[in-house]
mmCIF file of C-alpha atoms in Angstrom:
data_model
loop_
_atom_site.group_PDB
_atom_site.id
_atom_site.type_symbol
_atom_site.label_atom_id
_atom_site.label_comp_id
_atom_site.label_asym_id
_atom_site.label_seq_id
_atom_site.Cartn_x
_atom_site.Cartn_y
_atom_site.Cartn_z
ATOM 1 C CA MET P 1 0.000 0.000 0.000
ATOM 2 C CA SER P 2 1.261 3.465 -0.846
ATOM 3 C CA ALA P 3 0.231 6.668 0.808
ATOM 4 C CA THR P 4 -2.174 8.828 -1.110
ATOM 5 C CA SER P 5 -0.773 12.088 0.236
ATOM 6 C CA THR P 6 2.648 13.532 0.806
ATOM 7 C CA ARG P 7 2.114 13.431 4.579
ATOM 8 C CA PRO P 8 0.396 10.151 5.453
ATOM 9 C CA SER P 9 -1.215 9.952 8.885
ATOM 10 C CA TYR P 10 -0.727 7.423 11.650
ATOM 11 C CA ALA P 11 -4.196 6.148 10.796
ATOM 12 C CA ALA P 12 -2.900 5.432 7.285
ATOM 13 C CA VAL P 13 -0.210 3.216 8.812
ATOM 14 C CA LEU P 14 -2.802 1.159 10.645
ATOM 15 C CA ARG P 15 -4.977 0.922 7.527
ATOM 16 C CA ILE P 16 -2.276 -1.039 5.708
ATOM 17 C CA PRO P 17 -3.661 -4.552 5.168
ATOM 18 C CA TYR P 18 -2.968 -6.765 8.208
ATOM 19 C CA ALA P 19 -0.948 -4.002 9.910
ATOM 20 C CA ARG P 20 -3.122 -3.722 13.025
ATOM 21 C CA ARG P 21 -3.190 -7.457 13.680
ATOM 22 C CA THR P 22 0.515 -7.913 13.053
ATOM 23 C CA PHE P 23 1.552 -4.882 15.099
ATOM 24 C CA ALA P 24 -0.753 -5.751 18.017
ATOM 25 C CA THR P 25 0.534 -9.312 18.321
ATOM 26 C CA ALA P 26 4.143 -8.142 18.034
ATOM 27 C CA LEU P 27 3.566 -5.628 20.840
ATOM 28 C CA LEU P 28 1.907 -8.311 22.979
ATOM 29 C CA GLY P 29 5.005 -10.471 22.690
ATOM 30 C CA ARG P 30 7.371 -7.539 23.137
ATOM 31 C CA LEU P 31 5.696 -6.638 26.430
ATOM 32 C CA SER P 32 7.556 -9.680 27.731
ATOM 33 C CA TYR P 33 10.815 -7.767 27.216
ATOM 34 C CA GLY P 34 9.756 -5.328 29.926
ATOM 35 C CA ILE P 35 8.562 -8.044 32.313
ATOM 36 C CA VAL P 36 10.958 -10.989 32.155
ATOM 37 C CA PRO P 37 14.310 -9.292 33.005
ATOM 38 C CA LEU P 38 13.044 -7.609 36.172
ATOM 39 C CA SER P 39 11.103 -10.711 37.213
ATOM 40 C CA VAL P 40 14.184 -12.886 36.715
ATOM 41 C CA MET P 41 16.321 -10.506 38.773
ATOM 42 C CA LEU P 42 13.808 -10.472 41.646
ATOM 43 C CA ALA P 43 13.294 -14.228 41.521
ATOM 44 C CA VAL P 44 17.022 -15.000 41.443
ATOM 45 C CA THR P 45 17.623 -12.593 44.317
ATOM 46 C CA ARG P 46 14.971 -14.386 46.361
ATOM 47 C CA ALA P 47 16.202 -17.864 45.426
ATOM 48 C CA SER P 48 19.893 -17.185 46.033
ATOM 49 C CA GLY P 49 19.687 -14.622 48.812
ATOM 50 C CA SER P 50 22.520 -12.710 47.158
ATOM 51 C CA TYR P 51 22.540 -9.500 45.170
ATOM 52 C CA ALA P 52 25.943 -10.454 43.780
ATOM 53 C CA VAL P 53 24.541 -13.695 42.357
ATOM 54 C CA ALA P 54 21.543 -11.833 40.919
ATOM 55 C CA GLY P 55 23.839 -9.281 39.299
ATOM 56 C CA THR P 56 26.051 -11.963 37.773
ATOM 57 C CA VAL P 57 23.093 -13.924 36.451
ATOM 58 C CA MET P 58 21.530 -10.828 34.916
ATOM 59 C CA ALA P 59 24.856 -9.946 33.316
ATOM 60 C CA LEU P 60 24.818 -13.369 31.626
ATOM 61 C CA PHE P 61 21.238 -12.813 30.541
ATOM 62 C CA GLY P 62 22.008 -9.377 29.113
ATOM 63 C CA ALA P 63 25.144 -10.598 27.369
ATOM 64 C CA THR P 64 23.381 -13.424 25.542
ATOM 65 C CA VAL P 65 20.442 -11.199 24.616
ATOM 66 C CA VAL P 66 22.627 -8.426 23.198
ATOM 67 C CA LEU P 67 25.631 -10.245 21.752
ATOM 68 C CA LEU P 68 23.623 -12.962 20.017
ATOM 69 C CA ALA P 69 20.993 -10.579 18.594
ATOM 70 C CA PRO P 70 22.659 -10.422 15.132
ATOM 71 C CA ALA P 71 22.855 -14.238 15.042
ATOM 72 C CA ARG P 72 19.148 -14.596 15.835
ATOM 73 C CA ALA P 73 18.352 -11.961 13.221
ATOM 74 C CA ALA P 74 20.425 -13.876 10.676
ATOM 75 C CA LEU P 75 18.185 -16.901 11.268
ATOM 76 C CA ILE P 76 15.134 -14.779 10.459
ATOM 77 C CA ASP P 77 16.699 -13.452 7.266
ATOM 78 C CA ARG P 78 17.871 -16.876 6.139
ATOM 79 C CA TYR P 79 14.861 -19.056 6.986
ATOM 80 C CA GLY P 80 12.018 -16.539 7.211
ATOM 81 C CA PRO P 81 10.106 -15.451 10.343
ATOM 82 C CA CYS P 82 7.787 -18.440 10.577
ATOM 83 C CA ARG P 83 10.466 -21.124 10.332
ATOM 84 C CA ALA P 84 12.917 -19.340 12.640
ATOM 85 C CA LEU P 85 10.723 -17.754 15.302
ATOM 86 C CA VAL P 86 8.891 -20.923 16.323
ATOM 87 C CA PRO P 87 12.019 -22.929 17.294
ATOM 88 C CA LEU P 88 13.430 -19.889 19.089
ATOM 89 C CA LEU P 89 10.150 -19.481 20.970
ATOM 90 C CA ILE P 90 10.109 -23.133 22.037
ATOM 91 C CA ALA P 91 13.698 -22.966 23.275
ATOM 92 C CA HIS P 92 13.064 -19.655 25.066
ATOM 93 C CA LEU P 93 9.933 -20.919 26.811
ATOM 94 C CA THR P 94 11.633 -24.163 27.795
ATOM 95 C CA ALA P 95 14.514 -22.293 29.430
ATOM 96 C CA LEU P 96 12.134 -19.903 31.205
ATOM 97 C CA GLY P 97 9.991 -22.805 32.394
ATOM 98 C CA LEU P 98 12.990 -24.624 33.878
ATOM 99 C CA LEU P 99 14.209 -21.354 35.402
ATOM 100 C CA THR P 100 10.803 -20.798 37.004
ATOM 101 C CA VAL P 101 10.953 -24.229 38.613
ATOM 102 C CA ALA P 102 14.503 -23.565 39.820
ATOM 103 C CA VAL P 103 13.701 -20.226 41.479
ATOM 104 C CA TRP P 104 10.288 -21.129 42.897
ATOM 105 C CA ARG P 105 11.906 -22.044 46.198
ATOM 106 C CA PRO P 106 15.136 -20.700 47.719
ATOM 107 C CA GLY P 107 18.326 -22.727 47.501
ATOM 108 C CA ALA P 108 18.769 -23.276 43.764
ATOM 109 C CA PRO P 109 22.379 -23.902 42.648
ATOM 110 C CA VAL P 110 23.992 -20.772 41.264
ATOM 111 C CA PHE P 111 25.416 -22.642 38.270
ATOM 112 C CA VAL P 112 21.956 -23.856 37.256
ATOM 113 C CA LEU P 113 20.496 -20.371 37.561
ATOM 114 C CA GLY P 114 23.268 -18.934 35.410
ATOM 115 C CA VAL P 115 22.973 -21.560 32.677
ATOM 116 C CA LEU P 116 19.175 -21.383 32.424
ATOM 117 C CA THR P 117 19.142 -17.583 32.427
ATOM 118 C CA ALA P 118 21.823 -17.403 29.741
ATOM 119 C CA LEU P 119 19.944 -19.935 27.590
ATOM 120 C CA SER P 120 16.679 -18.015 27.899
ATOM 121 C CA GLY P 121 18.434 -14.841 26.764
ATOM 122 C CA ALA P 122 20.190 -16.586 23.896
ATOM 123 C CA CYS P 123 16.895 -17.823 22.413
ATOM 124 C CA VAL P 124 14.603 -14.828 22.918
ATOM 125 C CA PRO P 125 12.558 -14.310 19.716
ATOM 126 C CA PRO P 126 13.612 -11.038 17.977
ATOM 127 C CA LEU P 127 10.111 -9.642 17.489
ATOM 128 C CA GLY P 128 11.304 -6.033 17.368
ATOM 129 C CA PRO P 129 13.711 -6.324 14.414
ATOM 130 C CA THR P 130 11.327 -8.696 12.640
ATOM 131 C CA MET P 131 8.397 -6.308 13.017
ATOM 132 C CA ARG P 132 10.473 -3.487 11.563
ATOM 133 C CA ALA P 133 11.336 -5.706 8.589
ATOM 134 C CA VAL P 134 7.605 -6.359 8.136
ATOM 135 C CA TRP P 135 6.932 -2.621 8.236
ATOM 136 C CA SER P 136 9.556 -2.125 5.543
ATOM 137 C CA LYS P 137 7.791 -4.633 3.317
ATOM 138 C CA ILE P 138 4.180 -3.561 3.782
ATOM 139 C CA ALA P 139 4.726 0.227 4.000
ATOM 140 C CA GLU P 140 5.971 0.787 0.476
ATOM 141 C CA ASP P 141 5.923 4.583 0.617
ATOM 142 C CA ARG P 142 9.025 5.828 2.459
ATOM 143 C CA GLN P 143 7.196 8.580 4.328
ATOM 144 C CA LEU P 144 4.617 6.037 5.426
ATOM 145 C CA LEU P 145 7.481 3.832 6.614
ATOM 146 C CA GLN P 146 8.936 6.732 8.576
ATOM 147 C CA ARG P 147 5.627 7.146 10.367
ATOM 148 C CA ALA P 148 5.331 3.387 10.941
ATOM 149 C CA TYR P 149 8.791 3.277 12.530
ATOM 150 C CA SER P 150 7.945 6.275 14.722
ATOM 151 C CA LEU P 151 4.732 4.627 15.894
ATOM 152 C CA ASP P 152 6.631 1.402 16.556
ATOM 153 C CA GLY P 153 9.322 3.191 18.561
ATOM 154 C CA VAL P 154 6.899 5.140 20.748
ATOM 155 C CA ALA P 155 4.809 2.033 21.418
ATOM 156 C CA GLU P 156 7.906 0.063 22.367
ATOM 157 C CA GLU P 157 8.996 2.776 24.789
ATOM 158 C CA LEU P 158 5.598 2.620 26.484
ATOM 159 C CA LEU P 159 5.983 -1.154 26.802
ATOM 160 C CA PHE P 160 9.290 -0.775 28.608
ATOM 161 C CA VAL P 161 7.597 1.607 31.053
ATOM 162 C CA SER P 162 4.462 -0.474 31.618
ATOM 163 C CA GLY P 163 6.286 -3.824 31.902
ATOM 164 C CA PRO P 164 8.123 -3.033 35.155
ATOM 165 C CA LEU P 165 4.934 -1.471 36.550
ATOM 166 C CA LEU P 166 3.125 -4.752 35.937
ATOM 167 C CA VAL P 167 5.946 -6.634 37.664
ATOM 168 C CA GLY P 168 5.563 -4.302 40.638
ATOM 169 C CA VAL P 169 1.846 -5.091 40.846
ATOM 170 C CA LEU P 170 2.490 -8.837 40.681
ATOM 171 C CA ALA P 171 5.251 -8.628 43.298
ATOM 172 C CA GLY P 172 2.750 -7.095 45.711
ATOM 173 C CA PHE P 173 0.740 -10.296 46.113
ATOM 174 C CA THR P 174 2.751 -13.236 44.764
ATOM 175 C CA VAL P 175 6.279 -14.602 44.369
ATOM 176 C CA PRO P 176 8.535 -13.031 41.689
ATOM 177 C CA ALA P 177 8.632 -16.265 39.675
ATOM 178 C CA VAL P 178 5.021 -15.620 38.669
ATOM 179 C CA GLY P 179 6.266 -12.628 36.696
ATOM 180 C CA ILE P 180 8.451 -14.979 34.644
ATOM 181 C CA VAL P 181 5.390 -17.116 33.885
ATOM 182 C CA VAL P 182 3.370 -14.064 32.849
ATOM 183 C CA GLY P 183 6.186 -12.829 30.604
ATOM 184 C CA ALA P 184 6.535 -16.262 29.003
ATOM 185 C CA ALA P 185 2.780 -16.454 28.376
ATOM 186 C CA LEU P 186 2.774 -13.040 26.719
ATOM 187 C CA MET P 187 5.719 -14.034 24.512
ATOM 188 C CA ALA P 188 3.995 -17.276 23.535
ATOM 189 C CA ALA P 189 0.677 -15.611 22.694
ATOM 190 C CA GLY P 190 2.285 -12.694 20.879
ATOM 191 C CA THR P 191 4.683 -14.774 18.797
ATOM 192 C CA ALA P 192 1.960 -17.281 17.883
ATOM 193 C CA GLY P 193 -0.293 -14.496 16.681
ATOM 194 C CA PHE P 194 2.581 -12.783 14.904
ATOM 195 C CA VAL P 195 3.762 -15.764 12.848
ATOM 196 C CA THR P 196 0.204 -16.591 11.765
ATOM 197 C CA SER P 197 -0.403 -13.091 10.393
ATOM 198 C CA PRO P 198 -0.648 -13.043 6.575
ATOM 199 C CA ALA P 199 1.832 -10.153 6.482
ATOM 200 C CA VAL P 200 4.436 -12.251 8.291
ATOM 201 C CA ARG P 201 3.709 -15.456 6.356
ATOM 202 C CA ALA P 202 4.365 -13.476 3.182
ATOM 203 C CA MET P 203 7.920 -12.743 4.398
ATOM 204 C CA SER P 204 9.825 -15.410 2.521
ATOM 205 C CA PRO P 205 13.423 -16.393 3.353
ATOM 206 C CA ALA P 206 16.310 -15.366 1.130
ATOM 207 C CA THR P 207 16.063 -17.269 -2.157
ATOM 208 C CA ARG P 208 19.429 -16.268 -3.571
ATOM 209 C CA GLU P 209 22.930 -15.596 -2.428
ATOM 210 C CA VAL P 210 23.332 -12.053 -1.164
ATOM 211 C CA ARG P 211 25.846 -9.932 -3.068
ATOM 212 C CA PRO P 212 29.220 -9.265 -1.466
ATOM 213 C CA GLY P 213 29.053 -6.559 1.161
ATOM 214 C CA THR P 214 25.443 -7.252 2.045
ATOM 215 C CA GLY P 215 25.556 -10.774 3.350
ATOM 216 C CA GLY P 216 27.210 -12.061 6.495
ATOM 217 C CA GLY P 217 27.291 -10.293 9.816
ATOM 218 C CA ARG P 218 30.436 -8.295 9.028
ATOM 219 C CA GLY P 219 29.090 -7.276 5.625
ATOM 220 C CA VAL P 220 25.846 -5.979 7.067
ATOM 221 C CA LEU P 221 27.640 -4.198 9.892
ATOM 222 C CA GLY P 222 29.950 -2.524 7.388
ATOM 223 C CA ARG P 223 27.006 -1.057 5.549
ATOM 224 C CA VAL P 224 25.220 0.217 8.642
ATOM 225 C CA ARG P 225 28.160 1.378 10.730
ATOM 226 C CA GLY P 226 27.028 5.035 10.553
ATOM 227 C CA PRO P 227 23.569 4.545 12.132
ATOM 228 C CA VAL P 228 25.037 1.886 14.446
ATOM 229 C CA GLY P 229 27.582 4.402 15.763
ATOM 230 C CA ALA P 230 24.935 7.069 16.304
ATOM 231 C CA ALA P 231 22.630 4.545 17.995
ATOM 232 C CA ALA P 232 25.459 3.525 20.312
ATOM 233 C CA GLY P 233 25.840 7.184 21.286
ATOM 234 C CA VAL P 234 22.138 7.465 22.095
ATOM 235 C CA GLY P 235 22.291 4.246 24.113
ATOM 236 C CA LEU P 236 25.327 5.529 26.004
ATOM 237 C CA ALA P 237 23.396 8.658 26.927
ATOM 238 C CA LEU P 238 20.396 6.667 28.155
ATOM 239 C CA GLY P 239 22.572 4.342 30.216
ATOM 240 C CA SER P 240 24.447 7.251 31.773
ATOM 241 C CA LEU P 241 21.410 9.338 32.616
ATOM 242 C CA ASP P 242 19.813 6.790 34.945
ATOM 243 C CA LEU P 243 22.760 6.969 37.333
ATOM 244 C CA LEU P 244 23.615 10.635 36.817
ATOM 245 C CA VAL P 245 20.078 11.727 37.690
ATOM 246 C CA VAL P 246 20.271 9.691 40.907
ATOM 247 C CA VAL P 247 23.592 11.338 41.786
ATOM 248 C CA PHE P 248 22.287 14.824 40.931
ATOM 249 C CA ALA P 249 19.112 14.352 42.993
ATOM 250 C CA GLY P 250 21.079 13.071 45.980
ATOM 251 C CA GLN P 251 23.474 16.010 45.903
ATOM 252 C CA HIS P 252 20.536 18.423 45.852
ATOM 253 C CA GLY P 253 18.656 16.750 48.705
ATOM 254 C CA HIS P 254 15.976 14.969 46.706
ATOM 255 C CA GLY P 255 14.815 11.378 47.087
ATOM 256 C CA GLY P 256 13.938 8.507 44.787
ATOM 257 C CA ALA P 257 10.496 9.861 43.905
ATOM 258 C CA SER P 258 12.097 12.930 42.338
ATOM 259 C CA VAL P 259 14.394 10.725 40.284
ATOM 260 C CA ALA P 260 11.397 8.844 38.940
ATOM 261 C CA TRP P 261 9.746 12.084 37.833
ATOM 262 C CA VAL P 262 12.876 13.323 36.068
ATOM 263 C CA LEU P 263 13.291 10.049 34.172
ATOM 264 C CA ALA P 264 9.570 10.047 33.367
ATOM 265 C CA ALA P 265 10.017 13.515 31.842
ATOM 266 C CA LEU P 266 12.841 12.131 29.698
ATOM 267 C CA SER P 267 10.561 9.328 28.469
ATOM 268 C CA ALA P 268 7.687 11.744 27.857
ATOM 269 C CA GLY P 269 9.934 14.000 25.808
ATOM 270 C CA SER P 270 11.080 11.011 23.793
ATOM 271 C CA ALA P 271 7.506 9.917 23.099
ATOM 272 C CA VAL P 272 6.443 13.396 21.975
ATOM 273 C CA GLY P 273 9.560 13.752 19.855
ATOM 274 C CA GLY P 274 8.919 10.391 18.233
ATOM 275 C CA LEU P 275 5.349 11.283 17.310
ATOM 276 C CA LEU P 276 6.393 14.668 15.912
ATOM 277 C CA ASN P 277 9.213 13.076 13.944
ATOM 278 C CA GLY P 278 6.786 10.724 12.253
ATOM 279 C CA ALA P 279 4.287 13.497 11.541
ATOM 280 C CA LEU P 280 6.701 15.781 9.707
ATOM 281 C CA ALA P 281 7.492 15.534 6.000
ATOM 282 C CA TRP P 282 11.272 15.849 6.143
ATOM 283 C CA ARG P 283 13.195 17.259 3.192
ATOM 284 C CA ARG P 284 16.718 16.710 4.464
ATOM 285 C CA PRO P 285 18.338 13.327 3.804
ATOM 286 C CA ALA P 286 18.053 10.852 6.639
ATOM 287 C CA ARG P 287 21.779 10.886 7.375
ATOM 288 C CA VAL P 288 21.795 14.660 7.725
ATOM 289 C CA ARG P 289 18.813 14.396 10.077
ATOM 290 C CA LEU P 290 20.551 11.755 12.184
ATOM 291 C CA ALA P 291 23.636 13.948 12.576
ATOM 292 C CA LEU P 292 21.457 16.943 13.512
ATOM 293 C CA LEU P 293 19.417 14.908 15.993
ATOM 294 C CA ALA P 294 22.618 13.670 17.647
ATOM 295 C CA LEU P 295 23.798 17.282 17.743
ATOM 296 C CA GLY P 296 20.576 18.352 19.445
ATOM 297 C CA LEU P 297 20.773 15.549 22.009
ATOM 298 C CA GLY P 298 24.421 16.289 22.753
ATOM 299 C CA LEU P 299 23.789 20.016 23.222
ATOM 300 C CA ALA P 300 20.790 19.312 25.485
ATOM 301 C CA LEU P 301 22.998 17.132 27.683
ATOM 302 C CA LEU P 302 25.641 19.854 27.780
ATOM 303 C CA GLY P 303 22.884 22.169 28.984
ATOM 304 C CA ALA P 304 21.848 19.628 31.608
ATOM 305 C CA GLY P 305 25.356 19.855 33.007
ATOM 306 C CA LEU P 306 24.730 23.530 33.746
ATOM 307 C CA ALA P 307 21.398 22.945 35.535
ATOM 308 C CA PRO P 308 21.353 24.647 38.972
ATOM 309 C CA GLY P 309 18.502 22.561 40.351
ATOM 310 C CA LEU P 310 16.230 19.588 39.761
ATOM 311 C CA GLY P 311 13.546 21.644 38.012
ATOM 312 C CA THR P 312 15.983 22.981 35.457
ATOM 313 C CA LEU P 313 17.457 19.521 34.985
ATOM 314 C CA THR P 314 13.978 18.150 34.331
ATOM 315 C CA LEU P 315 13.406 20.726 31.596
ATOM 316 C CA ALA P 316 16.806 20.007 30.036
ATOM 317 C CA LEU P 317 16.200 16.253 29.994
ATOM 318 C CA THR P 318 12.681 16.690 28.617
ATOM 319 C CA LEU P 319 14.268 18.580 25.736
ATOM 320 C CA ALA P 320 16.949 15.890 25.409
ATOM 321 C CA GLY P 321 14.264 13.216 25.292
ATOM 322 C CA GLY P 322 12.724 14.943 22.306
ATOM 323 C CA PHE P 323 15.766 13.893 20.264
ATOM 324 C CA VAL P 324 16.034 10.301 21.509
ATOM 325 C CA SER P 325 13.179 8.523 19.753
ATOM 326 C CA PRO P 326 13.634 10.444 16.463
ATOM 327 C CA ALA P 327 17.348 9.594 16.435
ATOM 328 C CA ILE P 328 16.701 5.898 17.045
ATOM 329 C CA THR P 329 13.914 5.799 14.451
ATOM 330 C CA THR P 330 16.108 7.525 11.863
ATOM 331 C CA ALA P 331 18.974 5.112 12.580
ATOM 332 C CA TYR P 332 16.633 2.190 11.903
ATOM 333 C CA LEU P 333 15.424 3.786 8.672
ATOM 334 C CA ILE P 334 18.959 4.355 7.390
ATOM 335 C CA ALA P 335 19.971 0.806 8.283
ATOM 336 C CA ASP P 336 16.912 -0.551 6.488
ATOM 337 C CA GLU P 337 17.795 1.372 3.322
ATOM 338 C CA ALA P 338 21.491 0.497 3.390
ATOM 339 C CA VAL P 339 20.983 -3.240 2.865
ATOM 340 C CA GLU P 340 18.989 -5.488 0.601
ATOM 341 C CA PRO P 341 15.691 -7.051 1.789
ATOM 342 C CA GLU P 342 17.506 -10.303 2.608
ATOM 343 C CA ALA P 343 19.450 -8.546 5.376
ATOM 344 C CA ARG P 344 16.907 -6.135 6.861
ATOM 345 C CA VAL P 345 16.378 -8.009 10.106
ATOM 346 C CA ARG P 346 20.131 -8.178 10.696
ATOM 347 C CA ALA P 347 20.527 -4.478 9.908
ATOM 348 C CA GLY P 348 17.891 -3.543 12.473
ATOM 349 C CA ALA P 349 19.364 -5.968 14.985
ATOM 350 C CA TRP P 350 22.779 -4.292 14.714
ATOM 351 C CA VAL P 351 21.221 -0.907 15.507
ATOM 352 C CA ASN P 352 19.371 -2.417 18.465
ATOM 353 C CA THR P 353 22.547 -4.138 19.655
ATOM 354 C CA ALA P 354 24.396 -0.828 19.469
ATOM 355 C CA ILE P 355 21.767 0.874 21.637
ATOM 356 C CA ASN P 356 21.956 -1.846 24.276
ATOM 357 C CA ALA P 357 25.744 -2.041 24.200
ATOM 358 C CA GLY P 358 25.998 1.743 24.441
ATOM 359 C CA SER P 359 23.614 1.725 27.386
ATOM 360 C CA THR P 360 25.733 -0.845 29.199
ATOM 361 C CA ILE P 361 28.921 1.117 28.569
ATOM 362 C CA GLY P 362 27.191 4.334 29.609
ATOM 363 C CA SER P 363 26.030 2.872 32.913
ATOM 364 C CA ALA P 364 29.484 1.552 33.727
ATOM 365 C CA GLY P 365 31.232 4.729 32.601
ATOM 366 C CA ALA P 366 28.898 6.984 34.548
ATOM 367 C CA GLY P 367 29.542 4.952 37.675
ATOM 368 C CA VAL P 368 33.282 5.447 37.323
ATOM 369 C CA LEU P 369 33.124 9.132 36.395
ATOM 370 C CA ALA P 370 30.570 10.078 39.046
ATOM 371 C CA GLY P 371 32.996 8.921 41.729
ATOM 372 C CA HIS P 372 35.750 11.264 40.551
ATOM 373 C CA LEU P 373 34.154 14.247 38.779
ATOM 374 C CA PRO P 374 31.353 16.745 39.491
ATOM 375 C CA VAL P 375 28.023 15.502 38.174
ATOM 376 C CA GLY P 376 27.728 18.529 35.869
ATOM 377 C CA VAL P 377 30.966 17.534 34.180
ATOM 378 C CA CYS P 378 29.636 13.972 33.803
ATOM 379 C CA PHE P 379 26.556 15.283 31.988
ATOM 380 C CA ALA P 380 28.782 17.376 29.742
ATOM 381 C CA LEU P 381 31.077 14.440 28.913
ATOM 382 C CA THR P 382 28.032 12.353 28.034
ATOM 383 C CA GLY P 383 26.903 15.097 25.682
ATOM 384 C CA VAL P 384 30.332 15.231 24.046
ATOM 385 C CA ALA P 385 30.254 11.464 23.514
ATOM 386 C CA VAL P 386 26.881 11.755 21.752
ATOM 387 C CA LEU P 387 28.184 14.593 19.581
ATOM 388 C CA LEU P 388 31.184 12.507 18.530
ATOM 389 C CA ALA P 389 29.019 9.474 17.749
ATOM 390 C CA GLY P 390 26.685 11.554 15.594
ATOM 391 C CA ALA P 391 29.572 13.225 13.797
ATOM 392 C CA PHE P 392 30.661 9.932 12.236
ATOM 393 C CA GLN P 393 27.951 10.067 9.557
ATOM 394 C CA PRO P 394 30.246 10.255 6.478
ATOM 395 C CA VAL P 395 29.467 13.556 4.815
ATOM 396 C CA ARG P 396 31.007 12.499 1.528
ATOM 397 C CA ARG P 397 28.226 9.951 1.079
ATOM 398 C CA LEU P 398 25.332 12.316 1.695
ATOM 399 C CA ARG P 399 25.013 13.210 -1.961
ATOM 400 C CA THR P 400 23.817 9.638 -2.665
ATOM 401 C CA SER P 401 21.033 9.702 -0.100
ATOM 402 C CA ALA P 402 18.180 9.752 -2.615
ATOM 403 C CA PHE P 403 18.649 6.776 -4.885
ATOM 404 C CA SER P 404 15.025 6.417 -5.903
ATOM 405 C CA ALA P 405 12.653 8.654 -7.768
ATOM 406 C CA LYS P 406 10.373 8.564 -4.730
ATOM 407 C CA GLY P 407 12.590 11.078 -2.939
ATOM 408 C CA GLY P 408 11.930 11.394 0.753
ATOM 409 C CA LEU P 409 14.242 9.157 2.680
ATOM 410 C CA GLY P 410 15.987 7.568 -0.260
ATOM 411 C CA ALA P 411 16.195 3.935 -1.225
ATOM 412 C CA GLN P 412 18.613 1.115 -1.921
ATOM 413 C CA PRO P 413 21.732 2.222 -3.817
ATOM 414 C CA PRO P 414 22.350 0.666 -7.194
ATOM 415 C CA VAL P 415 24.727 -2.260 -7.509
ATOM 416 C CA GLY P 416 28.343 -1.214 -7.237
ATOM 417 C CA VAL P 417 27.617 1.990 -5.300
ATOM 418 C CA SER P 418 28.803 2.057 -1.716
ATOM 419 C CA PRO P 419 26.078 2.473 0.929
ATOM 420 C CA LEU P 420 25.438 5.872 2.409
ATOM 421 C CA GLY P 421 28.224 5.609 4.880
ATOM 422 C CA GLU P 422 29.164 4.474 7.820
ATOM 423 C CA GLY P 423 15.869 -1.854 23.443
ATOM 424 C CA TRP P 424 16.673 -4.568 24.226
ATOM 425 C CA ASP P 425 13.974 -5.759 21.948
ATOM 426 C CA GLY P 426 15.229 -9.201 21.045
#
């Protein structure tokens, strides 16, 4: 389906045949991403009686989720969503089921907890990257695709807010292991509905050998290294801000409730920015936009470093949030255009991996810096890191950003032309 106007609406996205069913089932499964990690951490803490054990186990879980994301995406590209997602789902649910049994009562062996948690992370179905590949196929108009990606990004952000809230409700009247069961049930129902959607069943596996430079993991990464670098910068900022806001609030005499409000303002700014980004008919090439969005985020964080109080910091981070979702969405769009259809899931997975890896590095780096430098300087250094990450969009390639007659975001470059440069969601 193509848009009938130059500025298609969000309603037009949902009017694409099978879009509502496919998107709804994907979101149902992706809600598990916001429930399972926190539930596993709480359940392991209860079963082991040790925060150190819980931290180690969650590190294994996060490592397998993030580092193996491109490999899981490669399975989707090679065999198609239906043939690849079902075995991954079965393996993921099996590991979660065994983990639930292990943590139901205290005293489980640490080795068993680590192995089962790592296996569950290694097999998590990549519904996020797969859904974005489906959007790329069914939203043929590039401006319609931009709006679809914006809608997808905002919805995903809301899932990562609502998931932990649901875990908190469950923890109030039952054992944490129940949260794992709920997350597994959501993943099972969502993935089952997703793979039976006609839009997903129409996604056939690669039927030919991919041309050099577009195939294996290194080839795909080489073509999307620009948006991957920018996404890593955004992830680094998000990972840093969680800790830096806590430090800032503590130094100014505020408690945990204030921290929650500041971070909620960051999320709200991101959601509004994402919706506005999808609503606008951009004329600048996507790579120029990504560099400008990274510039805006970096400058907002530099401003946050000058905040005299929590109110001013809240305003600065609300502004910063307005650049987060648009930057991530634009990175996904560029990655989608830089590769052939046979590699779209992998391209999106690399961007997602960069966000998660950047977030991990940002959290660790902020912890080190906050112990030695003023918190304002830490905010400023985070902003500089984002500026540097966004600056690596190769300017010399920008002239090739509109390969198709459609204009807008641009399309796949012709054969022989180099590409345009260069949450946790499975």
